[in-house]
Amino acid sequence: MNLTLKIWRQKDSKAKGQMVDYKVTDISEHMSFLEMMDVLNEGLVAKGEEPVAFDHDCREGICGMCSLQINGEPHGPDRGITTCQLHMRMFKDGDTIVIEPWRAAAFPVIKDLIVDRTAFERIQQAGGYISVNTSGNTQDANAIPISKEAADKAMDAATCIGCGACVAACKNASAMLFTSAKVSQFALLPQGRVEATDRVMNMVKQMDLEGFGNCTNTGACEVECPKGISLENIARMNREYLAASVAKS
């Protein structure tokens, strides 16, 4: 298939960006979206032009690196997938595809389609961990009884790959879904209850400091999340935060 690509080009974080049109030809419907981008870049390099910079790593939907806004949708028109899992069969011959980086003040553009998502790392560092003794006296995991329901919900929350699609989908650029998933994966387990009060307050505080907006309650984040992280996690985080505020007062 032959396609027209409208791609955001920006030299660096300080430069003014713009949309640039490109043509790609003979694209197979069996290619992944990133393979199509590779074809484009190979052509640009062959002509002595600067290739389009975009994030990628595992290309298996695991690492959360690939992060493209495709025709106004995080990760493109498919559901439950990351950009690297999106295939060109979702498009038609002659289509025009608009490709942009995540749009959020807390995710500044580094170059072209690459954004700085270290804000997520700082939220995680603020409380997304448990303190355990690893000096040889570690308690065996099987010695701590956990219900299957709690274990399943914690695992569901822990599947968040931190790609940032929730932020890109939200008109307030909220990171509530990401932060609540990281809070929930510990709040649901006994190992996480020890530091639960400090964790939720510190992580929410850091989320606000990073400049993310508040939840819109529209649910766009869950719809666009490639791992299907549930809005129930936001409700759980709100309950945890309320209980922590009371305990601290």
PDB file of C-alpha atoms in Angstrom:
ATOM      1  CA  MET A   1       0.000   0.000   0.000  1.00  0.00           C
ATOM      2  CA  ASN A   2       1.024   3.614  -0.542  1.00  0.00           C
ATOM      3  CA  LEU A   3       0.617   6.078   2.303  1.00  0.00           C
ATOM      4  CA  THR A   4       1.061   9.734   3.173  1.00  0.00           C
ATOM      5  CA  LEU A   5       2.588  10.339   6.586  1.00  0.00           C
ATOM      6  CA  LYS A   6       2.255  13.642   8.434  1.00  0.00           C
ATOM      7  CA  ILE A   7       4.945  13.468  11.105  1.00  0.00           C
ATOM      8  CA  TRP A   8       5.875  15.871  13.896  1.00  0.00           C
ATOM      9  CA  ARG A   9       9.514  16.952  13.494  1.00  0.00           C
ATOM     10  CA  GLN A  10      11.277  18.849  16.262  1.00  0.00           C
ATOM     11  CA  LYS A  11      15.055  19.226  16.475  1.00  0.00           C
ATOM     12  CA  ASP A  12      15.196  19.389  20.276  1.00  0.00           C
ATOM     13  CA  SER A  13      13.217  20.443  23.343  1.00  0.00           C
ATOM     14  CA  LYS A  14      13.860  24.140  22.709  1.00  0.00           C
ATOM     15  CA  ALA A  15      13.158  24.190  18.968  1.00  0.00           C
ATOM     16  CA  LYS A  16       9.780  24.943  17.422  1.00  0.00           C
ATOM     17  CA  GLY A  17       8.329  21.834  15.832  1.00  0.00           C
ATOM     18  CA  GLN A  18       6.201  21.356  12.745  1.00  0.00           C
ATOM     19  CA  MET A  19       4.344  18.693  10.767  1.00  0.00           C
ATOM     20  CA  VAL A  20       6.251  17.368   7.749  1.00  0.00           C
ATOM     21  CA  ASP A  21       4.730  15.248   4.961  1.00  0.00           C
ATOM     22  CA  TYR A  22       6.354  12.040   3.718  1.00  0.00           C
ATOM     23  CA  LYS A  23       5.355   9.411   1.178  1.00  0.00           C
ATOM     24  CA  VAL A  24       5.978   5.698   1.668  1.00  0.00           C
ATOM     25  CA  THR A  25       5.277   3.080  -0.990  1.00  0.00           C
ATOM     26  CA  ASP A  26       4.918  -0.693  -1.227  1.00  0.00           C
ATOM     27  CA  ILE A  27       4.105  -1.082   2.456  1.00  0.00           C
ATOM     28  CA  SER A  28       2.942  -4.603   3.305  1.00  0.00           C
ATOM     29  CA  GLU A  29      -0.191  -5.043   5.386  1.00  0.00           C
ATOM     30  CA  HIS A  30       1.767  -7.605   7.404  1.00  0.00           C
ATOM     31  CA  MET A  31       4.321  -5.044   8.594  1.00  0.00           C
ATOM     32  CA  SER A  32       4.130  -3.643  12.081  1.00  0.00           C
ATOM     33  CA  PHE A  33       3.758   0.126  12.376  1.00  0.00           C
ATOM     34  CA  LEU A  34       7.353   0.471  13.564  1.00  0.00           C
ATOM     35  CA  GLU A  35       8.587  -1.606  10.619  1.00  0.00           C
ATOM     36  CA  MET A  36       6.823   0.887   8.373  1.00  0.00           C
ATOM     37  CA  MET A  37       8.665   3.671  10.223  1.00  0.00           C
ATOM     38  CA  ASP A  38      11.909   1.768   9.633  1.00  0.00           C
ATOM     39  CA  VAL A  39      11.176   1.717   5.900  1.00  0.00           C
ATOM     40  CA  LEU A  40      10.609   5.474   5.972  1.00  0.00           C
ATOM     41  CA  ASN A  41      13.876   6.085   7.829  1.00  0.00           C
ATOM     42  CA  GLU A  42      15.861   3.829   5.509  1.00  0.00           C
ATOM     43  CA  GLY A  43      14.634   5.937   2.613  1.00  0.00           C
ATOM     44  CA  LEU A  44      15.475   9.194   4.399  1.00  0.00           C
ATOM     45  CA  VAL A  45      18.990   8.013   5.254  1.00  0.00           C
ATOM     46  CA  ALA A  46      19.537   6.867   1.656  1.00  0.00           C
ATOM     47  CA  LYS A  47      18.686  10.413   0.528  1.00  0.00           C
ATOM     48  CA  GLY A  48      21.012  11.950   3.105  1.00  0.00           C
ATOM     49  CA  GLU A  49      18.164  13.300   5.243  1.00  0.00           C
ATOM     50  CA  GLU A  50      17.736  13.149   9.010  1.00  0.00           C
ATOM     51  CA  PRO A  51      15.732  10.048  10.047  1.00  0.00           C
ATOM     52  CA  VAL A  52      12.658  10.428  12.255  1.00  0.00           C
ATOM     53  CA  ALA A  53      13.524   9.805  15.914  1.00  0.00           C
ATOM     54  CA  PHE A  54      11.064   7.555  17.763  1.00  0.00           C
ATOM     55  CA  ASP A  55      11.213   5.409  20.904  1.00  0.00           C
ATOM     56  CA  HIS A  56      11.329   1.622  20.697  1.00  0.00           C
ATOM     57  CA  ASP A  57      13.014  -1.313  22.386  1.00  0.00           C
ATOM     58  CA  CYS A  58      11.513  -4.793  22.777  1.00  0.00           C
ATOM     59  CA  ARG A  59       8.908  -4.474  19.989  1.00  0.00           C
ATOM     60  CA  GLU A  60       6.858  -7.106  21.828  1.00  0.00           C
ATOM     61  CA  GLY A  61       4.449  -4.908  23.810  1.00  0.00           C
ATOM     62  CA  ILE A  62       6.359  -5.376  27.052  1.00  0.00           C
ATOM     63  CA  CYS A  63       8.781  -2.496  27.635  1.00  0.00           C
ATOM     64  CA  GLY A  64       6.429   0.474  27.175  1.00  0.00           C
ATOM     65  CA  MET A  65       8.975   2.439  25.141  1.00  0.00           C
ATOM     66  CA  CYS A  66       7.024   2.891  21.905  1.00  0.00           C
ATOM     67  CA  SER A  67       4.734   5.867  22.301  1.00  0.00           C
ATOM     68  CA  LEU A  68       3.132   7.370  19.230  1.00  0.00           C
ATOM     69  CA  GLN A  69      -0.081   9.343  18.875  1.00  0.00           C
ATOM     70  CA  ILE A  70      -1.470   7.939  15.617  1.00  0.00           C
ATOM     71  CA  ASN A  71      -4.398   9.748  14.020  1.00  0.00           C
ATOM     72  CA  GLY A  72      -5.183  11.262  17.403  1.00  0.00           C
ATOM     73  CA  GLU A  73      -5.153   7.963  19.331  1.00  0.00           C
ATOM     74  CA  PRO A  74      -2.407   6.718  21.644  1.00  0.00           C
ATOM     75  CA  HIS A  75      -0.909   3.603  20.032  1.00  0.00           C
ATOM     76  CA  GLY A  76      -3.276   3.925  17.073  1.00  0.00           C
ATOM     77  CA  PRO A  77      -6.700   2.590  16.087  1.00  0.00           C
ATOM     78  CA  ASP A  78      -6.430  -0.932  17.524  1.00  0.00           C
ATOM     79  CA  ARG A  79      -7.201  -1.853  21.148  1.00  0.00           C
ATOM     80  CA  GLY A  80      -5.171  -3.652  23.815  1.00  0.00           C
ATOM     81  CA  ILE A  81      -1.908  -3.168  21.923  1.00  0.00           C
ATOM     82  CA  THR A  82       1.160  -0.953  21.956  1.00  0.00           C
ATOM     83  CA  THR A  83       2.436   0.905  18.883  1.00  0.00           C
ATOM     84  CA  CYS A  84       4.894  -1.905  18.101  1.00  0.00           C
ATOM     85  CA  GLN A  85       2.007  -4.416  18.006  1.00  0.00           C
ATOM     86  CA  LEU A  86      -0.065  -2.280  15.635  1.00  0.00           C
ATOM     87  CA  HIS A  87      -0.067  -3.726  12.113  1.00  0.00           C
ATOM     88  CA  MET A  88      -0.506  -1.932   8.818  1.00  0.00           C
ATOM     89  CA  ARG A  89      -3.581  -4.007   7.974  1.00  0.00           C
ATOM     90  CA  MET A  90      -5.439  -1.520  10.184  1.00  0.00           C
ATOM     91  CA  PHE A  91      -4.941   1.060   7.407  1.00  0.00           C
ATOM     92  CA  LYS A  92      -5.960   1.263   3.764  1.00  0.00           C
ATOM     93  CA  ASP A  93      -4.064   2.054   0.587  1.00  0.00           C
ATOM     94  CA  GLY A  94      -3.958   5.815   0.061  1.00  0.00           C
ATOM     95  CA  ASP A  95      -4.530   6.680   3.728  1.00  0.00           C
ATOM     96  CA  THR A  96      -3.029   9.742   5.361  1.00  0.00           C
ATOM     97  CA  ILE A  97      -1.617   8.947   8.811  1.00  0.00           C
ATOM     98  CA  VAL A  98      -0.857  11.692  11.334  1.00  0.00           C
ATOM     99  CA  ILE A  99       1.937  10.728  13.743  1.00  0.00           C
ATOM    100  CA  GLU A 100       2.708  12.824  16.817  1.00  0.00           C
ATOM    101  CA  PRO A 101       4.453  12.432  20.184  1.00  0.00           C
ATOM    102  CA  TRP A 102       2.542  12.227  23.462  1.00  0.00           C
ATOM    103  CA  ARG A 103       1.100  15.668  24.207  1.00  0.00           C
ATOM    104  CA  ALA A 104       1.531  16.578  27.893  1.00  0.00           C
ATOM    105  CA  ALA A 105       3.415  19.299  29.734  1.00  0.00           C
ATOM    106  CA  ALA A 106       4.928  16.635  31.994  1.00  0.00           C
ATOM    107  CA  PHE A 107       6.229  14.767  28.912  1.00  0.00           C
ATOM    108  CA  PRO A 108       8.399  17.362  27.122  1.00  0.00           C
ATOM    109  CA  VAL A 109       9.554  16.479  23.609  1.00  0.00           C
ATOM    110  CA  ILE A 110      13.221  15.475  23.399  1.00  0.00           C
ATOM    111  CA  LYS A 111      13.332  15.092  19.620  1.00  0.00           C
ATOM    112  CA  ASP A 112      10.704  14.418  16.961  1.00  0.00           C
ATOM    113  CA  LEU A 113       8.459  11.686  18.395  1.00  0.00           C
ATOM    114  CA  ILE A 114      10.496  11.002  21.544  1.00  0.00           C
ATOM    115  CA  VAL A 115       9.294  12.459  24.848  1.00  0.00           C
ATOM    116  CA  ASP A 116      10.875  12.555  28.289  1.00  0.00           C
ATOM    117  CA  ARG A 117       8.867  10.243  30.567  1.00  0.00           C
ATOM    118  CA  THR A 118      11.173  10.353  33.575  1.00  0.00           C
ATOM    119  CA  ALA A 119       8.292  11.973  35.477  1.00  0.00           C
ATOM    120  CA  PHE A 120       6.868   8.448  35.783  1.00  0.00           C
ATOM    121  CA  GLU A 121      10.146   7.222  37.245  1.00  0.00           C
ATOM    122  CA  ARG A 122      10.123   9.961  39.871  1.00  0.00           C
ATOM    123  CA  ILE A 123       6.565   9.019  40.864  1.00  0.00           C
ATOM    124  CA  GLN A 124       7.696   5.414  41.222  1.00  0.00           C
ATOM    125  CA  GLN A 125      10.726   6.428  43.260  1.00  0.00           C
ATOM    126  CA  ALA A 126       8.495   8.419  45.619  1.00  0.00           C
ATOM    127  CA  GLY A 127       6.867   5.259  46.968  1.00  0.00           C
ATOM    128  CA  GLY A 128       6.539   2.439  44.451  1.00  0.00           C
ATOM    129  CA  TYR A 129       8.522  -0.089  46.461  1.00  0.00           C
ATOM    130  CA  ILE A 130       8.537  -2.071  49.706  1.00  0.00           C
ATOM    131  CA  SER A 131      11.305  -2.173  52.309  1.00  0.00           C
ATOM    132  CA  VAL A 132      12.332  -5.761  53.013  1.00  0.00           C
ATOM    133  CA  ASN A 133      15.277  -7.402  54.715  1.00  0.00           C
ATOM    134  CA  THR A 134      17.440  -8.997  52.022  1.00  0.00           C
ATOM    135  CA  SER A 135      20.372  -9.864  54.293  1.00  0.00           C
ATOM    136  CA  GLY A 136      19.666 -13.590  54.252  1.00  0.00           C
ATOM    137  CA  ASN A 137      16.646 -13.523  56.542  1.00  0.00           C
ATOM    138  CA  THR A 138      14.094 -12.944  53.800  1.00  0.00           C
ATOM    139  CA  GLN A 139      10.730 -14.524  54.557  1.00  0.00           C
ATOM    140  CA  ASP A 140       9.659 -17.168  52.091  1.00  0.00           C
ATOM    141  CA  ALA A 141       6.848 -15.866  49.846  1.00  0.00           C
ATOM    142  CA  ASN A 142       4.737 -18.980  50.373  1.00  0.00           C
ATOM    143  CA  ALA A 143       4.699 -18.297  54.130  1.00  0.00           C
ATOM    144  CA  ILE A 144       2.437 -15.288  53.628  1.00  0.00           C
ATOM    145  CA  PRO A 145      -1.154 -16.349  52.809  1.00  0.00           C
ATOM    146  CA  ILE A 146      -2.793 -14.123  50.182  1.00  0.00           C
ATOM    147  CA  SER A 147      -6.254 -14.649  48.726  1.00  0.00           C
ATOM    148  CA  LYS A 148      -6.459 -15.428  45.014  1.00  0.00           C
ATOM    149  CA  GLU A 149      -8.709 -12.410  44.446  1.00  0.00           C
ATOM    150  CA  ALA A 150      -6.157 -10.040  45.987  1.00  0.00           C
ATOM    151  CA  ALA A 151      -3.268 -11.695  44.159  1.00  0.00           C
ATOM    152  CA  ASP A 152      -5.083 -11.482  40.823  1.00  0.00           C
ATOM    153  CA  LYS A 153      -5.996  -7.816  41.273  1.00  0.00           C
ATOM    154  CA  ALA A 154      -2.448  -6.948  42.344  1.00  0.00           C
ATOM    155  CA  MET A 155      -1.071  -8.757  39.304  1.00  0.00           C
ATOM    156  CA  ASP A 156      -3.532  -6.956  37.026  1.00  0.00           C
ATOM    157  CA  ALA A 157      -2.325  -3.612  38.391  1.00  0.00           C
ATOM    158  CA  ALA A 158       1.307  -4.655  38.083  1.00  0.00           C
ATOM    159  CA  THR A 159       0.930  -5.287  34.342  1.00  0.00           C
ATOM    160  CA  CYS A 160       1.150  -1.517  33.772  1.00  0.00           C
ATOM    161  CA  ILE A 161       4.192  -0.930  31.534  1.00  0.00           C
ATOM    162  CA  GLY A 162       4.380   2.831  32.101  1.00  0.00           C
ATOM    163  CA  CYS A 163       4.017   3.720  28.431  1.00  0.00           C
ATOM    164  CA  GLY A 164       2.076   6.925  29.146  1.00  0.00           C
ATOM    165  CA  ALA A 165      -0.895   6.244  26.851  1.00  0.00           C
ATOM    166  CA  CYS A 166      -3.227   7.089  29.751  1.00  0.00           C
ATOM    167  CA  VAL A 167      -1.703  10.560  30.004  1.00  0.00           C
ATOM    168  CA  ALA A 168      -1.812  11.083  26.238  1.00  0.00           C
ATOM    169  CA  ALA A 169      -5.480  10.031  26.104  1.00  0.00           C
ATOM    170  CA  CYS A 170      -6.589  12.335  28.912  1.00  0.00           C
ATOM    171  CA  LYS A 171      -7.635  15.908  28.112  1.00  0.00           C
ATOM    172  CA  ASN A 172      -6.173  16.898  31.483  1.00  0.00           C
ATOM    173  CA  ALA A 173      -2.989  14.874  30.864  1.00  0.00           C
ATOM    174  CA  SER A 174      -3.682  13.031  34.118  1.00  0.00           C
ATOM    175  CA  ALA A 175      -1.386  10.303  35.421  1.00  0.00           C
ATOM    176  CA  MET A 176      -3.993   8.961  37.844  1.00  0.00           C
ATOM    177  CA  LEU A 177      -4.275   5.570  36.108  1.00  0.00           C
ATOM    178  CA  PHE A 178      -0.514   5.003  36.119  1.00  0.00           C
ATOM    179  CA  THR A 179      -0.052   6.155  39.707  1.00  0.00           C
ATOM    180  CA  SER A 180      -3.060   4.215  40.980  1.00  0.00           C
ATOM    181  CA  ALA A 181      -1.808   1.024  39.323  1.00  0.00           C
ATOM    182  CA  LYS A 182       1.540   1.398  41.090  1.00  0.00           C
ATOM    183  CA  VAL A 183      -0.207   2.120  44.395  1.00  0.00           C
ATOM    184  CA  SER A 184      -2.667  -0.757  43.987  1.00  0.00           C
ATOM    185  CA  GLN A 185      -0.118  -3.457  43.228  1.00  0.00           C
ATOM    186  CA  PHE A 186       1.252  -2.942  46.752  1.00  0.00           C
ATOM    187  CA  ALA A 187      -1.918  -1.877  48.589  1.00  0.00           C
ATOM    188  CA  LEU A 188      -3.585  -5.188  47.774  1.00  0.00           C
ATOM    189  CA  LEU A 189      -0.798  -7.279  49.299  1.00  0.00           C
ATOM    190  CA  PRO A 190       0.221  -7.650  52.966  1.00  0.00           C
ATOM    191  CA  GLN A 191       3.840  -6.794  52.099  1.00  0.00           C
ATOM    192  CA  GLY A 192       2.652  -3.398  50.906  1.00  0.00           C
ATOM    193  CA  ARG A 193       0.509  -2.483  53.884  1.00  0.00           C
ATOM    194  CA  VAL A 194       3.457  -1.562  56.139  1.00  0.00           C
ATOM    195  CA  GLU A 195       4.267   1.597  54.142  1.00  0.00           C
ATOM    196  CA  ALA A 196       0.825   2.104  52.620  1.00  0.00           C
ATOM    197  CA  THR A 197       0.128   5.460  54.267  1.00  0.00           C
ATOM    198  CA  ASP A 198       3.372   7.117  53.241  1.00  0.00           C
ATOM    199  CA  ARG A 199       3.359   5.478  49.817  1.00  0.00           C
ATOM    200  CA  VAL A 200       0.068   6.850  48.537  1.00  0.00           C
ATOM    201  CA  MET A 201       0.627  10.333  49.918  1.00  0.00           C
ATOM    202  CA  ASN A 202       4.168  10.579  48.550  1.00  0.00           C
ATOM    203  CA  MET A 203       3.293   9.228  45.111  1.00  0.00           C
ATOM    204  CA  VAL A 204       0.260  11.486  44.695  1.00  0.00           C
ATOM    205  CA  LYS A 205       2.318  14.460  45.881  1.00  0.00           C
ATOM    206  CA  GLN A 206       5.026  13.695  43.313  1.00  0.00           C
ATOM    207  CA  MET A 207       2.419  13.220  40.591  1.00  0.00           C
ATOM    208  CA  ASP A 208       1.099  16.717  41.306  1.00  0.00           C
ATOM    209  CA  LEU A 209       4.611  18.186  41.422  1.00  0.00           C
ATOM    210  CA  GLU A 210       5.331  16.774  37.958  1.00  0.00           C
ATOM    211  CA  GLY A 211       2.477  18.834  36.532  1.00  0.00           C
ATOM    212  CA  PHE A 212      -0.009  16.113  35.626  1.00  0.00           C
ATOM    213  CA  GLY A 213      -3.667  17.116  35.660  1.00  0.00           C
ATOM    214  CA  ASN A 214      -6.498  15.646  37.702  1.00  0.00           C
ATOM    215  CA  CYS A 215      -8.769  12.789  36.632  1.00  0.00           C
ATOM    216  CA  THR A 216     -11.538  13.756  34.197  1.00  0.00           C
ATOM    217  CA  ASN A 217     -13.703  10.694  35.015  1.00  0.00           C
ATOM    218  CA  THR A 218     -14.237  10.134  31.267  1.00  0.00           C
ATOM    219  CA  GLY A 219     -12.421   6.782  31.210  1.00  0.00           C
ATOM    220  CA  ALA A 220     -10.361   7.489  28.089  1.00  0.00           C
ATOM    221  CA  CYS A 221      -7.246   6.242  29.910  1.00  0.00           C
ATOM    222  CA  GLU A 222      -8.632   2.737  30.444  1.00  0.00           C
ATOM    223  CA  VAL A 223      -9.864   2.531  26.842  1.00  0.00           C
ATOM    224  CA  GLU A 224      -6.448   3.400  25.387  1.00  0.00           C
ATOM    225  CA  CYS A 225      -4.344   1.475  27.918  1.00  0.00           C
ATOM    226  CA  PRO A 226      -2.617  -1.415  26.094  1.00  0.00           C
ATOM    227  CA  LYS A 227      -2.788  -3.541  29.244  1.00  0.00           C
ATOM    228  CA  GLY A 228      -6.390  -2.719  30.132  1.00  0.00           C
ATOM    229  CA  ILE A 229      -5.584  -1.225  33.551  1.00  0.00           C
ATOM    230  CA  SER A 230      -8.947  -0.688  35.258  1.00  0.00           C
ATOM    231  CA  LEU A 231     -10.384   2.573  36.558  1.00  0.00           C
ATOM    232  CA  GLU A 232     -11.066   0.639  39.762  1.00  0.00           C
ATOM    233  CA  ASN A 233      -7.432   1.315  40.636  1.00  0.00           C
ATOM    234  CA  ILE A 234      -8.098   5.068  40.685  1.00  0.00           C
ATOM    235  CA  ALA A 235     -11.013   4.530  43.067  1.00  0.00           C
ATOM    236  CA  ARG A 236      -8.767   2.361  45.255  1.00  0.00           C
ATOM    237  CA  MET A 237      -6.029   5.003  45.293  1.00  0.00           C
ATOM    238  CA  ASN A 238      -8.557   7.664  46.288  1.00  0.00           C
ATOM    239  CA  ARG A 239      -9.707   5.480  49.194  1.00  0.00           C
ATOM    240  CA  GLU A 240      -6.099   4.843  50.209  1.00  0.00           C
ATOM    241  CA  TYR A 241      -5.345   8.561  50.045  1.00  0.00           C
ATOM    242  CA  LEU A 242      -8.393   9.479  52.137  1.00  0.00           C
ATOM    243  CA  ALA A 243      -7.510   6.883  54.777  1.00  0.00           C
ATOM    244  CA  ALA A 244      -3.879   8.049  54.810  1.00  0.00           C
ATOM    245  CA  SER A 245      -4.955  11.704  55.200  1.00  0.00           C
ATOM    246  CA  VAL A 246      -7.134  10.802  58.165  1.00  0.00           C
ATOM    247  CA  ALA A 247      -4.332   8.724  59.719  1.00  0.00           C
ATOM    248  CA  LYS A 248      -1.875  11.621  59.296  1.00  0.00           C
ATOM    249  CA  SER A 249      -4.217  14.255  60.730  1.00  0.00           C
TER     250      SER A 249
END
